[in-house]
Amino acid sequence: MKSERILVIGANGQIGSVLVEYLRGIYGENRVIASDLNMPDTKPDYFEKLDATDAAALSAIVAKHKITQVYHLAAILSAKGEENPLQTWYINMQTYFNVLEAARINGVHKIFYPSSIAVFGDHTDDTAEQYSYLDPTTVYGISKAAGENWSNYYFQKYGMDIRSLRYPGIISHQSMPGGGTTDYAVDIYHKAVNGEQFECFLKEDTKLPMIYMSDAMDATVRLMEAAKDQINIRTSYNLAGMSFSPKEIAESIRKIIPDFKISYKPDYRQDIADSWPQQIDDAPARKDWGWRPAYTLDKMTEEMITELRKKYHLVKI
Ligand code: NAD
Ligand code: SER
C-alpha cells in the first residue's frame, strides 16, 4: 500500500481537491500527484499541469512518476454539459480513453472511474436498482454510462483492475461544485450561514440521492482498497448516502438557523432532476465490500454549518 504512486486527474475540482488531501493522508504527500488544467492557488507541490485530452502528455506524466493508480475525475457535469453537448462528450470520453490507454501501456495497476446517478433516466424506478435500465437524458449521463461499459470492456479484454462508483450528488464544505444539477444542496448552506435567503432552481419536493463528502471519501478508498475478489461489478457500483428534497434540507437547516428562508424558481435543471431516481439501492456495494454511510441529513447539516461558520469567520476558533 505504501509503495503506491497515485495520479489524480481533475484534482482542482469539488471532489479532487478533497480527495488529494485524503489520499495524501493515507499514502504520503509525495506519493499523490495532483493534475488539472491549471495550477491550483495553493499547494502547487506534486502537481502536474495537464489537459487530459492530450494523450501523449498524460502518458508522459504516468511514465515520469511511475504511476500505479489513477483516479480520473476530469469531466464536465450534468448542467454545464448541456451548454455544449458535443464538447462535453469529447472531453468526458477522450480523457477517459487516454487514461485507459496510458494505464494499459504503462502497466498502471488500478483505475478509479467516477460514474453518477445521471446514468439513470426516465425508465428507472423511483428507487434505482443496481441493474436498472440505463436511458440517460443528459450528454453527461450518456458519457458516464458509456464510460462504465468501457471500464468493463478493459477489465474483460485486458484484465485491468478498474473500479467505479455511481456517486450521488456530493455535498462538501471544503470545495464548491462545478456545474451539476445537485449543486443547490451545497449553495444552500453558504446562503444559510451568511444570513441570506436562498432561491432554489428545483421544486420544493424534488427528492434526489445525495452523499456527504466524508462518506464519499470513505466509500472511494474502501472500494479501491478492497481485495480483488470482493469486486463483482466492473461497470459501476450503485452508492447511496441519503435522499432529500429542497424542502427537507431547508427544514434541516432551520433546526439550527430558524429564520432561514427559501424560495423556488425551477429552471432547465428541473427536467434533469426529474429524470433521475429519488433513491439508490446499493445492496451489492454493502454486500461485496462492506459499504455503510455514516451521515444522515441532520448530522451533515450540523457539520456543514459548523465548518462554514468557521470558513466565513462567523465564530471564534
Ligand atoms: P468538478 O467540475 O468540480 O471538477 C472537475 C475538474 O476536472 C475541474 O477541476 C476541471 O478543471 C478538470 N478538468 C476538466 N477538463 C479537464 C481536462 N481536459 N484535463 C484535465 N482536467 C480537466 O467535478 P467534481 O464534482 O469534482 O467531479 C469529479 C468527478 O466525479 C467527475 O467525473 C464527475 O462526473 C463525478 N461525479 C461528481 C459528482 C458530484 O456531485 N460532484 C457526482 C457524481 C459524479
Ligand atoms: N452531482 C452531479 C450532477 O449534478 C451528479 O453526477 O451533475
GROMACS .gro file of C-alpha atoms and ligand atoms in nm:
model
  368
    1MET     CA    1   0.000   0.000   0.000
    2LYS     CA    2   0.278   0.245   0.094
    3SER     CA    3   0.453   0.184  -0.238
    4GLU     CA    4   0.160   0.311  -0.446
    5ARG     CA    5   0.218   0.614  -0.668
    6ILE     CA    6  -0.114   0.782  -0.743
    7LEU     CA    7  -0.219   1.030  -1.011
    8VAL     CA    8  -0.541   1.230  -0.956
    9ILE     CA    9  -0.670   1.391  -1.277
   10GLY     CA   10  -0.917   1.679  -1.231
   11ALA     CA   11  -0.762   1.747  -0.889
   12ASN     CA   12  -0.878   2.109  -0.856
   13GLY     CA   13  -1.249   2.025  -0.861
   14GLN     CA   14  -1.506   1.971  -0.586
   15ILE     CA   15  -1.404   1.609  -0.527
   16GLY     CA   16  -1.041   1.622  -0.639
   17SER     CA   17  -0.935   1.899  -0.402
   18VAL     CA   18  -1.061   1.695  -0.106
   19LEU     CA   19  -0.957   1.354  -0.240
   20VAL     CA   20  -0.593   1.458  -0.296
   21GLU     CA   21  -0.558   1.557   0.071
   22TYR     CA   22  -0.743   1.242   0.183
   23LEU     CA   23  -0.516   1.016  -0.024
   24ARG     CA   24  -0.202   1.202   0.091
   25GLY     CA   25  -0.310   1.134   0.450
   26ILE     CA   26  -0.311   0.763   0.370
   27TYR     CA   27  -0.025   0.714   0.123
   28GLY     CA   28   0.202   1.013   0.194
   29GLU     CA   29   0.232   1.362   0.045
   30ASN     CA   30   0.487   1.279  -0.228
   31ARG     CA   31   0.303   0.966  -0.345
   32VAL     CA   32  -0.006   1.151  -0.469
   33ILE     CA   33   0.045   1.362  -0.781
   34ALA     CA   34  -0.237   1.610  -0.847
   35SER     CA   35  -0.311   1.727  -1.201
   36ASP     CA   36  -0.556   1.962  -1.368
   37LEU     CA   37  -0.583   2.216  -1.648
   38ASN     CA   38  -0.443   2.497  -1.429
   39MET     CA   39  -0.209   2.523  -1.132
   40PRO     CA   40  -0.405   2.549  -0.804
   41ASP     CA   41  -0.394   2.870  -0.599
   42THR     CA   42  -0.243   2.684  -0.306
   43LYS     CA   43  -0.031   2.369  -0.266
   44PRO     CA   44   0.141   2.357  -0.607
   45ASP     CA   45   0.376   2.081  -0.481
   46TYR     CA   46   0.349   1.744  -0.653
   47PHE     CA   47   0.128   1.900  -0.919
   48GLU     CA   48   0.137   1.850  -1.297
   49LYS     CA   49  -0.046   2.085  -1.530
   50LEU     CA   50  -0.232   1.856  -1.771
   51ASP     CA   51  -0.503   1.870  -2.032
   52ALA     CA   52  -0.611   1.506  -2.021
   53THR     CA   53  -0.743   1.523  -2.379
   54ASP     CA   54  -0.371   1.523  -2.472
   55ALA     CA   55  -0.287   1.151  -2.478
   56ALA     CA   56   0.091   1.196  -2.511
   57ALA     CA   57   0.111   1.444  -2.222
   58LEU     CA   58  -0.095   1.216  -1.997
   59SER     CA   59   0.113   0.910  -2.082
   60ALA     CA   60   0.436   1.104  -2.020
   61ILE     CA   61   0.321   1.203  -1.669
   62VAL     CA   62   0.220   0.843  -1.589
   63ALA     CA   63   0.563   0.719  -1.704
   64LYS     CA   64   0.761   1.002  -1.537
   65HIS     CA   65   0.610   0.939  -1.192
   66LYS     CA   66   0.590   0.558  -1.229
   67ILE     CA   67   0.219   0.583  -1.150
   68THR     CA   68   0.049   0.269  -1.013
   69GLN     CA   69  -0.304   0.407  -0.960
   70VAL     CA   70  -0.507   0.671  -1.146
   71TYR     CA   71  -0.816   0.847  -1.010
   72HIS     CA   72  -0.975   1.001  -1.320
   73LEU     CA   73  -1.205   1.282  -1.205
   74ALA     CA   74  -1.192   1.522  -1.501
   75ALA     CA   75  -1.534   1.570  -1.659
   76ILE     CA   76  -1.799   1.826  -1.748
   77LEU     CA   77  -2.102   1.770  -1.524
   78SER     CA   78  -2.474   1.741  -1.596
   79ALA     CA   79  -2.598   2.101  -1.607
   80LYS     CA   80  -2.288   2.264  -1.757
   81GLY     CA   81  -2.259   1.978  -2.007
   82GLU     CA   82  -2.588   2.072  -2.170
   83GLU     CA   83  -2.443   2.408  -2.280
   84ASN     CA   84  -2.220   2.233  -2.533
   85PRO     CA   85  -2.314   1.864  -2.572
   86LEU     CA   86  -2.053   1.762  -2.831
   87GLN     CA   87  -1.770   1.932  -2.644
   88THR     CA   88  -1.888   1.760  -2.324
   89TRP     CA   89  -1.889   1.423  -2.498
   90TYR     CA   90  -1.540   1.490  -2.637
   91ILE     CA   91  -1.391   1.591  -2.300
   92ASN     CA   92  -1.560   1.321  -2.095
   93MET     CA   93  -1.481   1.038  -2.337
   94GLN     CA   94  -1.143   1.140  -2.481
   95THR     CA   95  -0.992   1.200  -2.138
   96TYR     CA   96  -1.111   0.857  -2.027
   97PHE     CA   97  -0.980   0.678  -2.339
   98ASN     CA   98  -0.645   0.848  -2.280
   99VAL     CA   99  -0.642   0.728  -1.918
  100LEU     CA  100  -0.730   0.372  -2.019
  101GLU     CA  101  -0.460   0.359  -2.285
  102ALA     CA  102  -0.191   0.533  -2.076
  103ALA     CA  103  -0.267   0.287  -1.796
  104ARG     CA  104  -0.261  -0.016  -2.027
  105ILE     CA  105   0.066   0.085  -2.194
  106ASN     CA  106   0.245   0.187  -1.872
  107GLY     CA  107   0.124  -0.103  -1.655
  108VAL     CA  108  -0.086   0.101  -1.408
  109HIS     CA  109  -0.236  -0.145  -1.156
  110LYS     CA  110  -0.567   0.026  -1.069
  111ILE     CA  111  -0.801   0.293  -1.201
  112PHE     CA  112  -1.086   0.473  -1.024
  113TYR     CA  113  -1.364   0.595  -1.253
  114PRO     CA  114  -1.644   0.805  -1.100
  115SER     CA  115  -1.982   0.741  -1.255
  116SER     CA  116  -2.305   0.910  -1.149
  117ILE     CA  117  -2.675   0.881  -1.077
  118ALA     CA  118  -2.702   1.064  -1.413
  119VAL     CA  119  -2.672   0.724  -1.589
  120PHE     CA  120  -3.035   0.661  -1.488
  121GLY     CA  121  -3.324   0.802  -1.690
  122ASP     CA  122  -3.700   0.810  -1.722
  123HIS     CA  123  -3.738   0.431  -1.722
  124THR     CA  124  -3.565   0.374  -1.390
  125ASP     CA  125  -3.791   0.320  -1.086
  126ASP     CA  126  -3.801   0.584  -0.810
  127THR     CA  127  -3.555   0.359  -0.628
  128ALA     CA  128  -3.278   0.265  -0.872
  129GLU     CA  129  -3.165  -0.096  -0.850
  130GLN     CA  130  -2.808  -0.186  -0.944
  131TYR     CA  131  -2.916  -0.339  -1.276
  132SER     CA  132  -3.170  -0.077  -1.384
  133TYR     CA  133  -3.231   0.006  -1.749
  134LEU     CA  134  -2.999   0.297  -1.835
  135ASP     CA  135  -3.154   0.564  -2.058
  136PRO     CA  136  -2.977   0.885  -1.951
  137THR     CA  137  -3.122   1.218  -2.064
  138THR     CA  138  -2.808   1.436  -2.049
  139VAL     CA  139  -2.490   1.414  -2.254
  140TYR     CA  140  -2.309   1.385  -1.921
  141GLY     CA  141  -2.520   1.081  -1.827
  142ILE     CA  142  -2.467   0.925  -2.170
  143SER     CA  143  -2.091   0.970  -2.133
  144LYS     CA  144  -2.093   0.816  -1.783
  145ALA     CA  145  -2.296   0.514  -1.899
  146ALA     CA  146  -2.052   0.468  -2.189
  147GLY     CA  147  -1.755   0.508  -1.952
  148GLU     CA  148  -1.894   0.236  -1.727
  149ASN     CA  149  -1.914  -0.003  -2.021
  150TRP     CA  150  -1.564   0.085  -2.141
  151SER     CA  151  -1.437   0.013  -1.787
  152ASN     CA  152  -1.591  -0.330  -1.802
  153TYR     CA  153  -1.453  -0.381  -2.156
  154TYR     CA  154  -1.093  -0.305  -2.047
  155PHE     CA  155  -1.139  -0.535  -1.749
  156GLN     CA  156  -1.270  -0.819  -1.967
  157LYS     CA  157  -1.026  -0.772  -2.255
  158TYR     CA  158  -0.706  -0.670  -2.076
  159GLY     CA  159  -0.772  -0.776  -1.715
  160MET     CA  160  -0.729  -0.416  -1.597
  161ASP     CA  161  -0.839  -0.352  -1.239
  162ILE     CA  162  -1.085  -0.065  -1.289
  163ARG     CA  163  -1.323   0.023  -1.006
  164SER     CA  164  -1.615   0.262  -1.015
  165LEU     CA  165  -1.894   0.419  -0.810
  166ARG     CA  166  -2.214   0.585  -0.924
  167TYR     CA  167  -2.180   0.887  -0.695
  168PRO     CA  168  -2.498   1.065  -0.586
  169GLY     CA  169  -2.481   1.448  -0.557
  170ILE     CA  170  -2.185   1.528  -0.333
  171ILE     CA  171  -2.212   1.784  -0.055
  172SER     CA  172  -1.896   1.942   0.084
  173HIS     CA  173  -1.788   2.241   0.293
  174GLN     CA  174  -1.427   2.228   0.168
  175SER     CA  175  -1.499   2.288  -0.202
  176MET     CA  176  -1.765   2.422  -0.439
  177PRO     CA  177  -1.938   2.208  -0.703
  178GLY     CA  178  -1.861   2.266  -1.070
  179GLY     CA  179  -2.186   2.270  -1.271
  180GLY     CA  180  -2.414   1.985  -1.165
  181THR     CA  181  -2.786   1.956  -1.102
  182THR     CA  182  -2.731   1.875  -0.733
  183ASP     CA  183  -2.520   2.191  -0.673
  184TYR     CA  184  -2.808   2.367  -0.495
  185ALA     CA  185  -2.755   2.141  -0.194
  186VAL     CA  186  -2.411   2.297  -0.135
  187ASP     CA  187  -2.506   2.657  -0.223
  188ILE     CA  188  -2.798   2.649   0.021
  189TYR     CA  189  -2.564   2.607   0.321
  190HIS     CA  190  -2.344   2.900   0.213
  191LYS     CA  191  -2.650   3.126   0.190
  192ALA     CA  192  -2.792   2.999   0.521
  193VAL     CA  193  -2.477   3.062   0.728
  194ASN     CA  194  -2.442   3.410   0.578
  195GLY     CA  195  -2.798   3.501   0.677
  196GLU     CA  196  -2.919   3.520   0.316
  197GLN     CA  197  -3.237   3.391   0.154
  198PHE     CA  198  -3.189   3.106  -0.097
  199GLU     CA  199  -3.360   3.080  -0.436
  200CYS     CA  200  -3.368   2.715  -0.543
  201PHE     CA  201  -3.361   2.611  -0.910
  202LEU     CA  202  -3.554   2.291  -0.829
  203LYS     CA  203  -3.911   2.250  -0.699
  204GLU     CA  204  -3.956   2.203  -0.327
  205ASP     CA  205  -4.048   1.833  -0.348
  206THR     CA  206  -3.774   1.719  -0.590
  207LYS     CA  207  -3.608   1.440  -0.398
  208LEU     CA  208  -3.260   1.333  -0.514
  209PRO     CA  209  -2.988   1.094  -0.393
  210MET     CA  210  -2.702   1.279  -0.218
  211ILE     CA  211  -2.395   1.192  -0.013
  212TYR     CA  212  -2.172   1.385   0.227
  213MET     CA  213  -1.810   1.427   0.113
  214SER     CA  214  -1.675   1.241   0.415
  215ASP     CA  215  -1.886   0.934   0.325
  216ALA     CA  216  -1.787   0.968  -0.042
  217MET     CA  217  -1.417   0.962   0.054
  218ASP     CA  218  -1.470   0.660   0.275
  219ALA     CA  219  -1.658   0.472   0.002
  220THR     CA  220  -1.396   0.555  -0.263
  221VAL     CA  221  -1.095   0.436  -0.068
  222ARG     CA  222  -1.286   0.137   0.075
  223LEU     CA  223  -1.367   0.029  -0.283
  224MET     CA  224  -1.010   0.087  -0.404
  225GLU     CA  225  -0.856  -0.099  -0.108
  226ALA     CA  226  -1.095  -0.398  -0.123
  227ALA     CA  227  -0.944  -0.732  -0.221
  228LYS     CA  228  -0.983  -0.804  -0.593
  229ASP     CA  229  -1.215  -1.099  -0.532
  230GLN     CA  230  -1.458  -0.869  -0.344
  231ILE     CA  231  -1.520  -0.665  -0.660
  232ASN     CA  232  -1.800  -0.832  -0.853
  233ILE     CA  233  -1.924  -0.534  -1.054
  234ARG     CA  234  -1.689  -0.394  -1.318
  235THR     CA  235  -1.924  -0.139  -1.473
  236SER     CA  236  -2.003   0.074  -1.165
  237TYR     CA  237  -2.146   0.019  -0.816
  238ASN     CA  238  -2.465   0.196  -0.704
  239LEU     CA  239  -2.382   0.406  -0.396
  240ALA     CA  240  -2.633   0.564  -0.156
  241GLY     CA  241  -2.583   0.817   0.120
  242MET     CA  242  -2.917   0.990   0.186
  243SER     CA  243  -3.209   1.128  -0.017
  244PHE     CA  244  -3.391   1.456   0.041
  245SER     CA  245  -3.582   1.736  -0.131
  246PRO     CA  246  -3.506   2.112  -0.117
  247LYS     CA  247  -3.792   2.149   0.133
  248GLU     CA  248  -3.641   1.882   0.360
  249ILE     CA  249  -3.287   2.027   0.353
  250ALA     CA  250  -3.435   2.371   0.435
  251GLU     CA  251  -3.621   2.218   0.731
  252SER     CA  252  -3.297   2.055   0.850
  253ILE     CA  253  -3.116   2.392   0.828
  254ARG     CA  254  -3.399   2.565   1.022
  255LYS     CA  255  -3.332   2.337   1.320
  256ILE     CA  256  -3.009   2.540   1.361
  257ILE     CA  257  -3.094   2.866   1.178
  258PRO     CA  258  -3.469   2.909   1.249
  259ASP     CA  259  -3.523   3.221   1.032
  260PHE     CA  260  -3.367   3.071   0.715
  261LYS     CA  261  -3.585   3.138   0.409
  262ILE     CA  262  -3.605   2.953   0.078
  263SER     CA  263  -3.798   3.030  -0.243
  264TYR     CA  264  -3.833   2.823  -0.560
  265LYS     CA  265  -3.770   2.918  -0.925
  266PRO     CA  266  -3.725   2.596  -1.125
  267ASP     CA  267  -3.518   2.621  -1.446
  268TYR     CA  268  -3.387   2.373  -1.708
  269ARG     CA  269  -3.223   2.169  -1.432
  270GLN     CA  270  -3.569   2.062  -1.310
  271ASP     CA  271  -3.607   1.837  -1.617
  272ILE     CA  272  -3.269   1.677  -1.549
  273ALA     CA  273  -3.358   1.617  -1.184
  274ASP     CA  274  -3.699   1.476  -1.281
  275SER     CA  275  -3.528   1.213  -1.498
  276TRP     CA  276  -3.314   1.087  -1.207
  277PRO     CA  277  -3.427   0.838  -0.941
  278GLN     CA  278  -3.514   0.959  -0.592
  279GLN     CA  279  -3.327   0.685  -0.412
  280ILE     CA  280  -3.050   0.436  -0.479
  281ASP     CA  281  -3.045   0.070  -0.382
  282ASP     CA  282  -2.679  -0.003  -0.308
  283ALA     CA  283  -2.717  -0.359  -0.177
  284PRO     CA  284  -2.425  -0.500  -0.386
  285ALA     CA  285  -2.181  -0.237  -0.251
  286ARG     CA  286  -2.289  -0.320   0.104
  287LYS     CA  287  -2.255  -0.693   0.045
  288ASP     CA  288  -1.935  -0.701  -0.163
  289TRP     CA  289  -1.709  -0.456   0.022
  290GLY     CA  290  -1.896  -0.358   0.335
  291TRP     CA  291  -2.023  -0.011   0.243
  292ARG     CA  292  -2.224   0.179   0.512
  293PRO     CA  293  -2.276   0.558   0.512
  294ALA     CA  294  -2.217   0.737   0.843
  295TYR     CA  295  -2.412   1.061   0.778
  296THR     CA  296  -2.784   1.139   0.794
  297LEU     CA  297  -2.924   1.469   0.664
  298ASP     CA  298  -2.930   1.630   1.011
  299LYS     CA  299  -2.581   1.510   1.102
  300MET     CA  300  -2.447   1.651   0.774
  301THR     CA  301  -2.633   1.982   0.826
  302GLU     CA  302  -2.480   2.024   1.170
  303GLU     CA  303  -2.128   1.969   1.037
  304MET     CA  304  -2.176   2.181   0.724
  305ILE     CA  305  -2.299   2.478   0.927
  306THR     CA  306  -2.023   2.442   1.187
  307GLU     CA  307  -1.750   2.421   0.922
  308LEU     CA  308  -1.887   2.701   0.702
  309ARG     CA  309  -1.921   2.933   1.002
  310LYS     CA  310  -1.551   2.875   1.066
  311LYS     CA  311  -1.469   2.932   0.698
  312TYR     CA  312  -1.655   3.265   0.690
  313HIS     CA  313  -1.505   3.365   1.030
  314LEU     CA  314  -1.854   3.379   1.184
  315VAL     CA  315  -1.732   3.203   1.501
  316LYS     CA  316  -1.418   3.226   1.712
  317ILE     CA  317  -1.199   2.917   1.652
  318NAD     P1  318  -1.565   1.947  -1.092
  318NAD     O1  319  -1.630   2.006  -1.211
  318NAD     O2  320  -1.570   2.020  -0.963
  318NAD     O3  321  -1.410   1.921  -1.124
  318NAD     C1  322  -1.367   1.864  -1.246
  318NAD     C2  323  -1.222   1.904  -1.267
  318NAD     O4  324  -1.179   1.847  -1.391
  318NAD     C3  325  -1.202   2.057  -1.276
  318NAD     O5  326  -1.104   2.098  -1.184
  318NAD     C4  327  -1.157   2.078  -1.420
  318NAD     O6  328  -1.063   2.183  -1.436
  318NAD     C5  329  -1.095   1.943  -1.452
  318NAD     N1  330  -1.090   1.918  -1.597
  318NAD     C6  331  -1.187   1.941  -1.689
  318NAD     N2  332  -1.141   1.909  -1.811
  318NAD     C7  333  -1.015   1.864  -1.796
  318NAD     C8  334  -0.915   1.818  -1.884
  318NAD     N3  335  -0.937   1.814  -2.016
  318NAD     N4  336  -0.797   1.779  -1.834
  318NAD     C9  337  -0.772   1.785  -1.701
  318NAD     N5  338  -0.862   1.829  -1.611
  318NAD    C10  339  -0.981   1.869  -1.660
  318NAD     O7  340  -1.619   1.799  -1.077
  318NAD     P2  341  -1.630   1.713  -0.944
  318NAD     O8  342  -1.760   1.744  -0.881
  318NAD     O9  343  -1.507   1.724  -0.866
  318NAD    O10  344  -1.646   1.567  -1.007
  318NAD    C11  345  -1.534   1.482  -1.024
  318NAD    C12  346  -1.583   1.357  -1.094
  318NAD    O11  347  -1.683   1.294  -1.014
  318NAD    C13  348  -1.646   1.382  -1.230
  318NAD    O12  349  -1.609   1.281  -1.319
  318NAD    C14  350  -1.793   1.378  -1.202
  318NAD    O13  351  -1.864   1.334  -1.313
  318NAD    C15  352  -1.801   1.277  -1.090
  318NAD     N6  353  -1.920   1.296  -1.008
  318NAD    C16  354  -1.933   1.407  -0.930
  318NAD    C17  355  -2.049   1.425  -0.853
  318NAD    C18  356  -2.069   1.545  -0.766
  318NAD    O14  357  -2.177   1.561  -0.708
  318NAD     N7  358  -1.970   1.632  -0.751
  318NAD    C19  359  -2.149   1.327  -0.858
  318NAD    C20  360  -2.134   1.217  -0.942
  318NAD    C21  361  -2.016   1.202  -1.014
  319SER     N1  362  -2.379   1.593  -0.895
  319SER     C1  363  -2.371   1.554  -1.031
  319SER     C2  364  -2.450   1.643  -1.118
  319SER     O1  365  -2.545   1.702  -1.068
  319SER     C3  366  -2.422   1.413  -1.046
  319SER     O2  367  -2.333   1.344  -1.123
  319SER     O3  368  -2.420   1.654  -1.233
   0.00000   0.00000   0.00000
